[in-house]
Coordinates of C-alpha atoms and ligand atoms in Angstrom, one line a residue:
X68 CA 0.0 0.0 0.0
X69 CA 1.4 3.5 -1.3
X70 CA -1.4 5.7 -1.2
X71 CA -2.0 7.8 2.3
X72 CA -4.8 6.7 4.3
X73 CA -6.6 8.1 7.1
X74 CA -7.6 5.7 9.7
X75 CA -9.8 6.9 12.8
X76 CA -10.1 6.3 16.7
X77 CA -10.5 7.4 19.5
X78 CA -8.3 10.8 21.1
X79 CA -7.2 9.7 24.5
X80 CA -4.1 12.0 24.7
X81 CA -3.9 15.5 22.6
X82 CA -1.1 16.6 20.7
X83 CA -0.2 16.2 17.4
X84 CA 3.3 14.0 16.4
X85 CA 5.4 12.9 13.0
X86 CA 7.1 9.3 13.3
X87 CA 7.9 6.1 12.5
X88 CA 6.2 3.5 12.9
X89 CA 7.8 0.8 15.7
X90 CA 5.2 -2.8 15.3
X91 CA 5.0 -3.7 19.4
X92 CA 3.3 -7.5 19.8
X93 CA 3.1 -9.0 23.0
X94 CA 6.2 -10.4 24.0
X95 CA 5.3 -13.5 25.1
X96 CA 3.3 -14.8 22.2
X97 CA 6.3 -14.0 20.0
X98 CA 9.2 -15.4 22.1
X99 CA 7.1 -19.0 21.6
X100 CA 7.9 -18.2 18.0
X101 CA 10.1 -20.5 16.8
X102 CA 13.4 -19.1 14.6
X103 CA 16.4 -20.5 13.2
X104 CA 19.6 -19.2 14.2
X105 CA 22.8 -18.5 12.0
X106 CA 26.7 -18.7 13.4
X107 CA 27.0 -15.6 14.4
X108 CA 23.8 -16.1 16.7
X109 CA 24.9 -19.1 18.3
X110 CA 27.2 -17.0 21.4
X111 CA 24.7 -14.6 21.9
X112 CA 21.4 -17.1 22.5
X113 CA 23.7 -19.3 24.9
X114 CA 24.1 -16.1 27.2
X115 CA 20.4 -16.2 26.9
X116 CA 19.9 -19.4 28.4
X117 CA 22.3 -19.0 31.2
X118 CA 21.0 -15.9 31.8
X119 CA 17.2 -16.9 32.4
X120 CA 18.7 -19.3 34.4
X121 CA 20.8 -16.9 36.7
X122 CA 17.4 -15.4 37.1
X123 CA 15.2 -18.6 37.7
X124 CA 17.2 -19.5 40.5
X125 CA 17.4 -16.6 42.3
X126 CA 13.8 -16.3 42.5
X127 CA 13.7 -19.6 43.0
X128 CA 15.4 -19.4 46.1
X129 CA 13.6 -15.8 47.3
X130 CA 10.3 -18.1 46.8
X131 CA 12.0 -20.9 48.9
X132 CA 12.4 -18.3 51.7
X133 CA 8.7 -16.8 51.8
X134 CA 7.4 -20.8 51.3
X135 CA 9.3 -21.1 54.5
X136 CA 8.2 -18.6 56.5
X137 CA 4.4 -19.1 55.4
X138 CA 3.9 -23.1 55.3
X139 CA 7.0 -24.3 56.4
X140 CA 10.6 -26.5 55.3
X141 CA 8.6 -28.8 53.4
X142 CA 7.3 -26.1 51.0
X143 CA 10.1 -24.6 50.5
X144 CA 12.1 -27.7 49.8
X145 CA 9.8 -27.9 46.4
X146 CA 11.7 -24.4 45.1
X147 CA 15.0 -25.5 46.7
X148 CA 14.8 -28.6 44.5
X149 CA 14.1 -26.9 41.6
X150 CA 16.8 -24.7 41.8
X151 CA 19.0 -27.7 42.2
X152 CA 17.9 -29.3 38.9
X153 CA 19.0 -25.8 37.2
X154 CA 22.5 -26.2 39.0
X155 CA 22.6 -29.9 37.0
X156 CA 25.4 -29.0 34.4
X157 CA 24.3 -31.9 32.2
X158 CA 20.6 -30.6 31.2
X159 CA 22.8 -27.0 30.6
X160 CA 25.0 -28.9 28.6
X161 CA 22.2 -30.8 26.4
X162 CA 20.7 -27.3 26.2
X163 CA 24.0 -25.9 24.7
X164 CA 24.7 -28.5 22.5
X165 CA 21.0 -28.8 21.1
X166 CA 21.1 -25.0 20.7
X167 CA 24.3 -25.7 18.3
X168 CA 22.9 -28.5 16.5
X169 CA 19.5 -27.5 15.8
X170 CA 20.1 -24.2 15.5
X171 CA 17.0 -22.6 16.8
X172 CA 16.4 -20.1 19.5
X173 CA 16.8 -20.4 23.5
X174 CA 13.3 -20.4 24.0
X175 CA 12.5 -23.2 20.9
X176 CA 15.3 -25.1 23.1
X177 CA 13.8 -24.5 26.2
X178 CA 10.5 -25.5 25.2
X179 CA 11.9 -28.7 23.4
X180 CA 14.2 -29.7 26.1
X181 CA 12.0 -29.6 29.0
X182 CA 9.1 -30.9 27.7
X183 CA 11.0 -34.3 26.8
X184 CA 12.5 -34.4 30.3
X185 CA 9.2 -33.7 31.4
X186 CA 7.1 -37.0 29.7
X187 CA 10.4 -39.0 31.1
X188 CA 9.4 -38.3 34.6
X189 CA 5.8 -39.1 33.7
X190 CA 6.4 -42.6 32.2
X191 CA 8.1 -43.4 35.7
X192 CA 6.1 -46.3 38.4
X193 CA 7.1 -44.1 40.9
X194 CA 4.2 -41.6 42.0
X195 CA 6.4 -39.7 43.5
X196 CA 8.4 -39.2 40.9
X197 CA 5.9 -38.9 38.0
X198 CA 4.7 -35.6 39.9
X199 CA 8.2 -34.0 39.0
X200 CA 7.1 -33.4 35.5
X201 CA 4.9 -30.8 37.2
X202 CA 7.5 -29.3 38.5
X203 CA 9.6 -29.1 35.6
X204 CA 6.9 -27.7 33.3
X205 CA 6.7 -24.8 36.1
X206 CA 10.9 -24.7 35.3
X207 CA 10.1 -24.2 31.5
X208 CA 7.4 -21.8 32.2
X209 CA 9.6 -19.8 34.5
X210 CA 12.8 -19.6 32.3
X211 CA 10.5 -18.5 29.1
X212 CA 9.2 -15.9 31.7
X213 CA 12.3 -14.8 32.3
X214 CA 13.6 -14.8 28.6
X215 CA 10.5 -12.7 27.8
X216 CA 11.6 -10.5 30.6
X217 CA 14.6 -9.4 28.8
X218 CA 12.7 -9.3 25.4
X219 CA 10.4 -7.2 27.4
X220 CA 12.8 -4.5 27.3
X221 CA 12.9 -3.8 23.3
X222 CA 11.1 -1.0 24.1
X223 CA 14.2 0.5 26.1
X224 CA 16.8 1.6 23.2
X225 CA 13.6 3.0 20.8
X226 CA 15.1 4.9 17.7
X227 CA 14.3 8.8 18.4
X228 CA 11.1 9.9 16.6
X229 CA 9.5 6.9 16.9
X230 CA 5.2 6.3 16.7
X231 CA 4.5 3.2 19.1
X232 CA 1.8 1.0 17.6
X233 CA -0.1 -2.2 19.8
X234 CA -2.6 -4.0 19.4
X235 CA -2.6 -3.4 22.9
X236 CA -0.3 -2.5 25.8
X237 CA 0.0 -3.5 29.3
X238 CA 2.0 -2.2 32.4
X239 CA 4.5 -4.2 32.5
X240 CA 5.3 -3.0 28.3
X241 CA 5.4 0.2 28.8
X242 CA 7.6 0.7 31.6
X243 CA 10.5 1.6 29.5
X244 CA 8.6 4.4 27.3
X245 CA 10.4 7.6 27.2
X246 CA 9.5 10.9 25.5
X247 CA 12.6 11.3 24.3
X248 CA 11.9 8.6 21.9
X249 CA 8.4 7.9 21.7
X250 CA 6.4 11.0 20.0
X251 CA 3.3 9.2 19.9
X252 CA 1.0 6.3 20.8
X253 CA -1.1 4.4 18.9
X254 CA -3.6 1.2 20.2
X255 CA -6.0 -1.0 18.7
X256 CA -7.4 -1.5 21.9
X257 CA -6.9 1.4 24.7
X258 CA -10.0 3.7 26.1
X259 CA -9.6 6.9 28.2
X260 CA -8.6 4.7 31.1
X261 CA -6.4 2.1 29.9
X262 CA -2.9 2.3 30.8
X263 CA -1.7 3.2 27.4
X264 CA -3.5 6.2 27.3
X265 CA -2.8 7.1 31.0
X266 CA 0.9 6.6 30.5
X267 CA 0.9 8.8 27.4
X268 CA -0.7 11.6 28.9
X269 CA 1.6 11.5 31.9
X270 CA 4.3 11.3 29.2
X271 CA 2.5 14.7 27.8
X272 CA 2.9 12.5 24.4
X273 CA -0.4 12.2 21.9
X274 CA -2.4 8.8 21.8
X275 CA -5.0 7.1 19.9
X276 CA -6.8 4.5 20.9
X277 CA -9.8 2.6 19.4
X278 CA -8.4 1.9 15.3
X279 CA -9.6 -1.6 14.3
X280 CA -7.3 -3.7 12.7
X281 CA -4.2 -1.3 13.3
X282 CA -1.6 -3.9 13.1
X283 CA -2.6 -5.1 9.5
X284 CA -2.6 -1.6 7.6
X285 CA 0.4 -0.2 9.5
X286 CA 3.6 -1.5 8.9
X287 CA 6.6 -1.5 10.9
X288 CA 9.0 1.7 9.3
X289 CA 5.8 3.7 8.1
X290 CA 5.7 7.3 8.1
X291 CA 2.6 8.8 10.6
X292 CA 1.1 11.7 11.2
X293 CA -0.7 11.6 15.0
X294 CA -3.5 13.8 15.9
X295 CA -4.6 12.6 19.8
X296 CA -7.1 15.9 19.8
X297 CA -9.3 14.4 16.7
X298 CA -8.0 10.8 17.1
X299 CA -6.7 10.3 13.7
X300 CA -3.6 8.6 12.4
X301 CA -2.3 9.7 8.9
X302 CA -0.5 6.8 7.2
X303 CA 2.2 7.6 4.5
X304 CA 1.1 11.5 4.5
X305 CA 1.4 12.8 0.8
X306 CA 3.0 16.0 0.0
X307 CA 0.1 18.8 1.4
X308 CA -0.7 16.5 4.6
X309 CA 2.7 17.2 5.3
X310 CA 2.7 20.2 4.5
X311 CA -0.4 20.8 6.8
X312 CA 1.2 19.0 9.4
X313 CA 4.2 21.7 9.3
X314 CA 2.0 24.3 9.7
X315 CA -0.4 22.8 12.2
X316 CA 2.0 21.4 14.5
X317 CA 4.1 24.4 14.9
X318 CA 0.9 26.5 15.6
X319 CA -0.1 24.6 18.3
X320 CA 3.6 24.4 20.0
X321 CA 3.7 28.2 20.0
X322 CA -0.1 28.4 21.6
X323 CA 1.2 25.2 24.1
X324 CA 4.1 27.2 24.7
X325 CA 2.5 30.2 24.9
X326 CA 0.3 28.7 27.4
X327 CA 2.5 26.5 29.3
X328 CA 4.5 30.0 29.9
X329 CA 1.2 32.3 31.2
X330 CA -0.6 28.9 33.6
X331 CA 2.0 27.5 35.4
X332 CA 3.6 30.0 37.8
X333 CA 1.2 30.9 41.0
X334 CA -1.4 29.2 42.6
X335 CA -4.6 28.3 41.4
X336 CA -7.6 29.9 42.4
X337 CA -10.8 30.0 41.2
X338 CA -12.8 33.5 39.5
X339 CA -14.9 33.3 43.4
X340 CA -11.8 32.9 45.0
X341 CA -11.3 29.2 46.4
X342 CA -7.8 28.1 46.1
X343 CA -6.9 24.3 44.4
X344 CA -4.1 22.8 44.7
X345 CA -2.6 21.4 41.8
X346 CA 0.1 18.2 42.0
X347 CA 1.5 15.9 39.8
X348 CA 1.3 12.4 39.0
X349 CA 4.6 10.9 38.3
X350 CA 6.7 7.5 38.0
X351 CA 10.7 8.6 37.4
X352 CA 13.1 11.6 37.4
X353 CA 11.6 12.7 34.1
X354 CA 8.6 13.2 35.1
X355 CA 9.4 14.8 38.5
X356 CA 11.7 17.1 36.8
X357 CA 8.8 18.2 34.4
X358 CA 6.7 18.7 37.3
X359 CA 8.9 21.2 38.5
X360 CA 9.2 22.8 35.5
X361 CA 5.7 23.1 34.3
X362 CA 4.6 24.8 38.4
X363 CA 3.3 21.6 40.8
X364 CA 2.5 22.2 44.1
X365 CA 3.4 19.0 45.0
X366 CA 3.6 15.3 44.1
X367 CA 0.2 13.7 44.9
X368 CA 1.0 10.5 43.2
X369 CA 4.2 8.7 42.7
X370 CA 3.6 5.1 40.9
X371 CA 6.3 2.6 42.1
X372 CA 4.7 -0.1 39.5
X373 CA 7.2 1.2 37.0
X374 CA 10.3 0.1 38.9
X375 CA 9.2 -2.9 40.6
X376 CA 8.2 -3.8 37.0
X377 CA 11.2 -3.3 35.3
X378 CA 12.8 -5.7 37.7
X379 CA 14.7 -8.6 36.4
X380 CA 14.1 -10.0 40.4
X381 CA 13.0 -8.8 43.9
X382 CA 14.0 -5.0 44.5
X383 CA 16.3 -5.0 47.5
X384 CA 16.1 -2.0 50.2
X385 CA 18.9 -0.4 48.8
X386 CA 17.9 -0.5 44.6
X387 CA 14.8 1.1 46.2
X388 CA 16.1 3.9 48.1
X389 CA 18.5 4.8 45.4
X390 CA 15.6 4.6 42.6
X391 CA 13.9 7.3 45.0
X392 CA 16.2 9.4 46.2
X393 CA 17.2 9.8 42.4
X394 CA 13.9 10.4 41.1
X395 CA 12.6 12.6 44.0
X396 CA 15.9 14.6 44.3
X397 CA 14.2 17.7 42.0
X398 CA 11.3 17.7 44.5
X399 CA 13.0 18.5 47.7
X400 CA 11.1 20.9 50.5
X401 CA 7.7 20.3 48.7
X402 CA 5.1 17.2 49.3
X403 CA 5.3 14.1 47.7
X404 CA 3.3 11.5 47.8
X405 CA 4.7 7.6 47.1
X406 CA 2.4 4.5 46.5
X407 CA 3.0 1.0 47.6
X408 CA 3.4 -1.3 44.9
X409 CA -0.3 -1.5 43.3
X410 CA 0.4 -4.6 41.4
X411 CA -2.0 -8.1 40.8
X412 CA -4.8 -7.6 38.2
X413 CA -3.1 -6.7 34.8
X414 CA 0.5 -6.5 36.3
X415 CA 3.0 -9.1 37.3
X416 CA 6.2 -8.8 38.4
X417 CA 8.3 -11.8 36.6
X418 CA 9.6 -12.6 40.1
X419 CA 6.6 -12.9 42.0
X420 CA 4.9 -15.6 40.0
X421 CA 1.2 -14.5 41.5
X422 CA -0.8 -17.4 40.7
X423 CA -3.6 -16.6 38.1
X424 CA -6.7 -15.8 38.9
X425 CA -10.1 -16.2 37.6
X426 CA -11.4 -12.2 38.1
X427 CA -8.1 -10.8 38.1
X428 CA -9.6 -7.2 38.7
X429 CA -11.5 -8.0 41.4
X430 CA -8.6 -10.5 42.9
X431 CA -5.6 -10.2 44.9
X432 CA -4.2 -6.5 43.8
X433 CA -2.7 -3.7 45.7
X434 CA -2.4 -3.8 48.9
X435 CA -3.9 -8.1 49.2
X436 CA -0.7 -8.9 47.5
X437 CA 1.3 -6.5 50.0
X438 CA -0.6 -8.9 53.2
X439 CA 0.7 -11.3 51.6
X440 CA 4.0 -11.1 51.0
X441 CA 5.1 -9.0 54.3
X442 CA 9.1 -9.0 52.7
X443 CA 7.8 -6.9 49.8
X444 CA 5.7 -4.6 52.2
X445 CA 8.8 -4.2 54.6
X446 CA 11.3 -3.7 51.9
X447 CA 9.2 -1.1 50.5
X448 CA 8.5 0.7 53.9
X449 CA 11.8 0.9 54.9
X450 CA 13.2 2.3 51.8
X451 CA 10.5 5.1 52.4
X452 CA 11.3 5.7 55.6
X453 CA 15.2 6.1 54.3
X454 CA 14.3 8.3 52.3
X455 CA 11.7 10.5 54.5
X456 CA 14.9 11.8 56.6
X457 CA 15.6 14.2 53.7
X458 CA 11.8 14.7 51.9
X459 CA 8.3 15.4 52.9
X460 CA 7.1 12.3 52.9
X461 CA 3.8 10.6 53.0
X462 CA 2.9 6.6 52.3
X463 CA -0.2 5.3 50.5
X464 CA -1.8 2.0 50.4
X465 CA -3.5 1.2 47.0
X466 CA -6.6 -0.4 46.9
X467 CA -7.8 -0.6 50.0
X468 CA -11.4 -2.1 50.9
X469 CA -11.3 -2.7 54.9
X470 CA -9.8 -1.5 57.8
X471 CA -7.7 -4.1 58.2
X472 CA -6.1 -3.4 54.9
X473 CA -4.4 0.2 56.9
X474 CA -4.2 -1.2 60.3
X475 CA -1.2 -3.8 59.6
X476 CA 0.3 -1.4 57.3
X477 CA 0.0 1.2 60.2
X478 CA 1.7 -0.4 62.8
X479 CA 4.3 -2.0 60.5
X480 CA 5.1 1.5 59.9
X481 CA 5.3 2.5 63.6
X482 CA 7.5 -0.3 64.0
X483 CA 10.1 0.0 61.3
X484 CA 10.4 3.8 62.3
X485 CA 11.1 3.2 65.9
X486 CA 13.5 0.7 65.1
X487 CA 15.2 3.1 62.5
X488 CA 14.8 6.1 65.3
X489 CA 12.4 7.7 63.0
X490 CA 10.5 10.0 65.4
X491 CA 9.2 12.2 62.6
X492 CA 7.3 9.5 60.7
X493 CA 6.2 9.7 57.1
X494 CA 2.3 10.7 57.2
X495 CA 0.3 7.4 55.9
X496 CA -3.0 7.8 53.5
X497 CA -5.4 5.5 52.3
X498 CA -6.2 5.5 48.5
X499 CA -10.1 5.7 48.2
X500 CA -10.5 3.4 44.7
X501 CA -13.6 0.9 45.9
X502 CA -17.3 2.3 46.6
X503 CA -16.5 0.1 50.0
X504 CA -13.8 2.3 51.0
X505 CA -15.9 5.7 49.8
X506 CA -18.4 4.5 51.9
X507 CA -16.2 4.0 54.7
X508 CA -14.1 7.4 55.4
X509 CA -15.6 8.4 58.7
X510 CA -14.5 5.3 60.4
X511 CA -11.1 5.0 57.8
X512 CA -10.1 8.2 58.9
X513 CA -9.3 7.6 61.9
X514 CA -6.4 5.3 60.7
X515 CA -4.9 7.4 58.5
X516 CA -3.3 11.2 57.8
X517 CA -5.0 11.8 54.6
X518 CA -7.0 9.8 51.6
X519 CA -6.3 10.2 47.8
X520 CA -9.1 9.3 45.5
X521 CA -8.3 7.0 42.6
X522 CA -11.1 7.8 40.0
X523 CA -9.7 5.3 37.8
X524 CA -10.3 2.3 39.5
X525 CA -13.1 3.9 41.3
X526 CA -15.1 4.6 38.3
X527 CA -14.1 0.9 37.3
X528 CA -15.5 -0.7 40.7
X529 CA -18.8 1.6 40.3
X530 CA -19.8 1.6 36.9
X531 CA -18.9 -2.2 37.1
X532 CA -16.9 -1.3 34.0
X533 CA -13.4 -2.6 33.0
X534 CA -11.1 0.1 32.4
X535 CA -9.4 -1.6 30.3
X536 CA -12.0 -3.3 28.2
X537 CA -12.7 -1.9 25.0
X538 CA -16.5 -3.1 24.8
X539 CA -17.9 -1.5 27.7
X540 CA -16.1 1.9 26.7
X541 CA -19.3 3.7 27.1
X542 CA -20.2 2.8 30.6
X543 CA -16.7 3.9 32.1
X544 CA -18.0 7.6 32.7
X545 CA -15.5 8.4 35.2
X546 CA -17.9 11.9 36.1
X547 CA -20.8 10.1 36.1
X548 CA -23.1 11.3 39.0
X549 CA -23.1 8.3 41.2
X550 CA -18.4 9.2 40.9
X551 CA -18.9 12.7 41.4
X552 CA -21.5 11.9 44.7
X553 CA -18.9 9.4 45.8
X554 CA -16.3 12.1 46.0
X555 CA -18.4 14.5 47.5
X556 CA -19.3 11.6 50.6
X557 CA -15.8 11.3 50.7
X558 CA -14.5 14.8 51.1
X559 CA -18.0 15.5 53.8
X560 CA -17.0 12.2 55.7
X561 CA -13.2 12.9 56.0
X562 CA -14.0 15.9 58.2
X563 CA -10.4 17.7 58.8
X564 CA -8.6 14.8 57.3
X565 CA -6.9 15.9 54.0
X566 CA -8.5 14.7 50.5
X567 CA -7.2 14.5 47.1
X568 CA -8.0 13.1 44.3
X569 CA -5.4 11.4 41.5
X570 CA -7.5 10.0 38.9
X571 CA -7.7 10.7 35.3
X572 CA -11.0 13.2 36.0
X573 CA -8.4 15.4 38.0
X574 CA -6.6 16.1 34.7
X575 CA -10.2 17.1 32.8
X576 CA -10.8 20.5 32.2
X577 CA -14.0 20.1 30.8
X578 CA -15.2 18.7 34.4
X579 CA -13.7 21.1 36.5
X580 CA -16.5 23.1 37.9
X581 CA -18.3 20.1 38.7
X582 CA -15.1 18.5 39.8
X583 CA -14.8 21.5 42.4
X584 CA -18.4 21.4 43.3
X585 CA -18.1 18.7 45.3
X586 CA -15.8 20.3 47.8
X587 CA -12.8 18.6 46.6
X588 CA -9.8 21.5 46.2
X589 CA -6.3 19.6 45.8
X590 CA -5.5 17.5 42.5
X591 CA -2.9 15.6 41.3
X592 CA -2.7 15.1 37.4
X593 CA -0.2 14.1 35.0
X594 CA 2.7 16.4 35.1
X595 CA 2.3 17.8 31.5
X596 CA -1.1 18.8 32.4
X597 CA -0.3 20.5 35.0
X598 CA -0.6 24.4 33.3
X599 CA -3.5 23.4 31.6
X600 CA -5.5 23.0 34.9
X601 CA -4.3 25.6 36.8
X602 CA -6.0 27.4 33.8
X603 CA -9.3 25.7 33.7
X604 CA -9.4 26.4 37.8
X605 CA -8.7 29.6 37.0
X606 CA -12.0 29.9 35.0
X607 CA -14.2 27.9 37.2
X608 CA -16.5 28.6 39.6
X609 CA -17.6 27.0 42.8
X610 CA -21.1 27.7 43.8
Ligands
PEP1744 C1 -6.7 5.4 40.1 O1 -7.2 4.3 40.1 O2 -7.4 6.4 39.8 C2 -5.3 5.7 40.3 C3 -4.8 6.9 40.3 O3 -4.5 4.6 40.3 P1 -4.0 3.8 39.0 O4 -4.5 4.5 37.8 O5 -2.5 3.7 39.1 O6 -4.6 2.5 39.2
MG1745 MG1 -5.9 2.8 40.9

């Protein structure tokens, strides 16, 4: 196909972009591709293997530990023996020399290798025994995880100037997305909600979402022309597209800029005089640093899914203080905000190997998984409370649906502190993302130093809506009445307690008067939006 073509979606980040196009497919489906190998290859998919295996054993033996501690020796032996069978030179050996023979990739070897050892154990008398080929599917399963772990991070070294297009694209994806190279986004599947969308607002980076059958009309090394205002993608732009583009896009930058310079500097108030303030979402150094720039009063949301994502294996105390004190270091002397890990649902650590679940949404997420592995909780909470000695601090738990979910959290907290002669400690918030916890505040509140609301998964947990579903797009209305009455239960029932609210809505400035109207005055939106809704609180008025 020569000929330019305009396909359509859905706007779900403005801004208008000119790239290539870089083909993203979900990295596991295509690592169970199978591909030959030449010579030159041969080095270089051996390092793979012993790599993955590196890997597999060392979270082998951080599951061993937590087996041990939960359900005993016997448990943990399982992971212990497994690790052992990855120690066995002879199956690394076999795995070498089929690599050279055949001449296929690590994970075709992988695959091949295991299953065969695996149907051994299962022609075996002993019952005992026979079970083994369980355990060494899990082995196969884990090492492919861990090879699409490092294939996971394509999307690290992407050329500058480049358009990402997905059929779809999930946390643990995007982690690596930078807007030094990415100048747009592009999704077969990804509504106002999804993470794709959310990540290329933060990123201040257009994004459609919504165009059907993106993956066969675009090719990989296509020229595109982005519009995340109208939701249209330009394919091979002729000569006056281009031309238009030119024109267009440097019109805008001057108003942005133009903008950007007049909104940022000075609190926002609104025409009657209530003042708002106005944070930023963020996730690395980037960000932060663009929060700065573009005029935050604070950062009301830093996402630590990022990092813990990005993890080849379990985040120790010390990678977790440096990450922070690195990416907070622009924000010193204001507030800031960090989030315990919010992971489960959509997004799985490698290491952690959560089992599945049948409704991941509405299973183990957030702060579940952090009751349930007290070592990723601690590690987490001490790093924070590291790093509180030289910022203004405050913790907050994702997710949370009962008391109990803050009260362990709280006096894990206490304790870590005292032993660290923190007198000082970090304040501690709840994030309000479940009707249950809306409808809980005044006896929450009592727990905590402050509440965030999540509108996202709010809106999500109301409307009974997916937000990352593309079929029930039109029922994720995320100021619907029954959010917007939530908020305003939660700001009347929190009393003196502090409320603020971190959602996607927060960064609407078509919403804002209602938005303010129901007593809510301190945001927290995606750093590059930051100007943009100091400027629509600046026109709004409360009643
Ligand atoms: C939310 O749910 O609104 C929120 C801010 O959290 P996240 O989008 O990271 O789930
Ligand atoms: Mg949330």
């Amino acid at each position: 196909m020569n000929a330019m073509l305009i396909l359509k979606g859905e706007g779900v980040s403005p801004g208008v972009a000119k790239g290539t196009a870089f083909i993203y497919i979900d990295v596991l489906k295509r690592d169970t591709e199978f591909y030959k190998i030449d010579d030159a290859q041969i080095a270089g998919e051996k390092v793979r293997i012993e790599k993955a295996i590196v890997d597999v054993r060392r979270n082998l033996i951080i599951d061993a530990k937590r087996m041990e501690g939960k359900l005993g020796k016997e448990s943990a032996d399982i992971f212990l023996a497994q690790e052992a069978m990855l120690l066995d030179r002879t199956i690394i050996e076999d795995l070498k020399k089929t690599l050279e023979v055949e001449r296929i990739n690590a994970e075709h070897v992988i695959r091949m290798a295991f299953r065969l050892l695996a149907s051994r154990f299962r022609e075996l008398n002993d019952p005992v025994l026979r079970e083994r080929g369980d355990d060494i599917d899990d082995l196969s399963r884990r090492l492919l995880l861990s090879l699409a772990g490092i294939q996971a991070h394509s999307l690290e070294h992407l050329p500058a100037n480049t358009v990402l297009v997905a059929s779809r694209l999930l946390p643990s994806d995007t982690v690596f997305l930078s807007r030094t190279t990415t100048v747009a986004v592009i999704a077969e599947f990804a509504g106002r909600a999804a993470h794709a969308a959310l990540l290329a607002r933060e990123l201040g980076i257009p994004c459609v979402g919504g165009v059907p059958k993106l993956l066969d009309i675009v090719h990989a090394g296509d020229l595109l022309l982005v519009d995340g205002a109208k939701g249209e993608v330009i394919v091979k732009p002729d000569a006056q597209a281009l031309q238009h583009y030119e024109e267009a896009g440097g019109e805008l930058q001057r108003e942005k800029d133009a903008r950007v310079r007049a909104c940022r500097a000075g609190r926002a108030i609104t025409c009657d005089g209530c003042a708002v303030s106005v944070m930023a979402n963020v996730r690395s150094r980037e960000d932060v640093e663009l929060a700065m720039e573009l005029g935050a009063d604070g950062i009301g949301l830093f996402r630590t899914e990022p990092f813990f994502m990005a993890a080849k294996h379990f985040p120790s105390e010390q990678e977790f203080t440096r990450f922070l004190l690195e990416s907070l270091s622009p924000a010193r002397g204001i507030r800031i905000d960090v989030r315990l890990l919010d992971i489960g649902a959509d997004k799985n650590p490698i290491y952690l190997h959560l089992p599945p679940e049948p409704d991941p949404f509405l299973g183990r997420r957030g702060v579940r998984v952090l009751r349930e592995y007290p070592e990723l909780l601690e590690t987490q909470l001490s790093a924070v409370l590291q790093v509180s000695r030289q910022f203004q601090i405050g913790i907050l738990i994702p997710m949370v649906t009962t008391e109990d979910d803050i009260v362990g959290i709280a006096a894990r907290l206490r304790e870590l502190a005292d032993n660290m002669g923190i007198h000082e400690r970090p304040r501690l918030g709840a994030m309000i993302e479940t009707p249950a916890a809306a409808l809980s505040v005044s006896m929450l509140r009592q727990y905590v130093d402050f509440f965030s609301i999540g509108t996202n998964d709010l809106t999500q947990y109301t409307m009974a809506a997916g937000r990352e579903s593309s079929t029930v797009t039109e029922y994720f209305i995320d100021d619907h009445p029954a959010i917007l009455r939530l908020i305003e239960i939660v700001v009347q029932e929190a009393g003196d307690t502090p409320v603020s609210l971190c959602g996607e809505l927060a960064g609407r400035a078509n919403a804002m008067s209602r938005l303010l109207n129901t007593g809510i005055r301190s945001l927290s939106v995606a750093a590059s939006l930051v100007p943009d809704i100091k400027n629509a609180i600046r026109h709004a008025r409360v009643l």
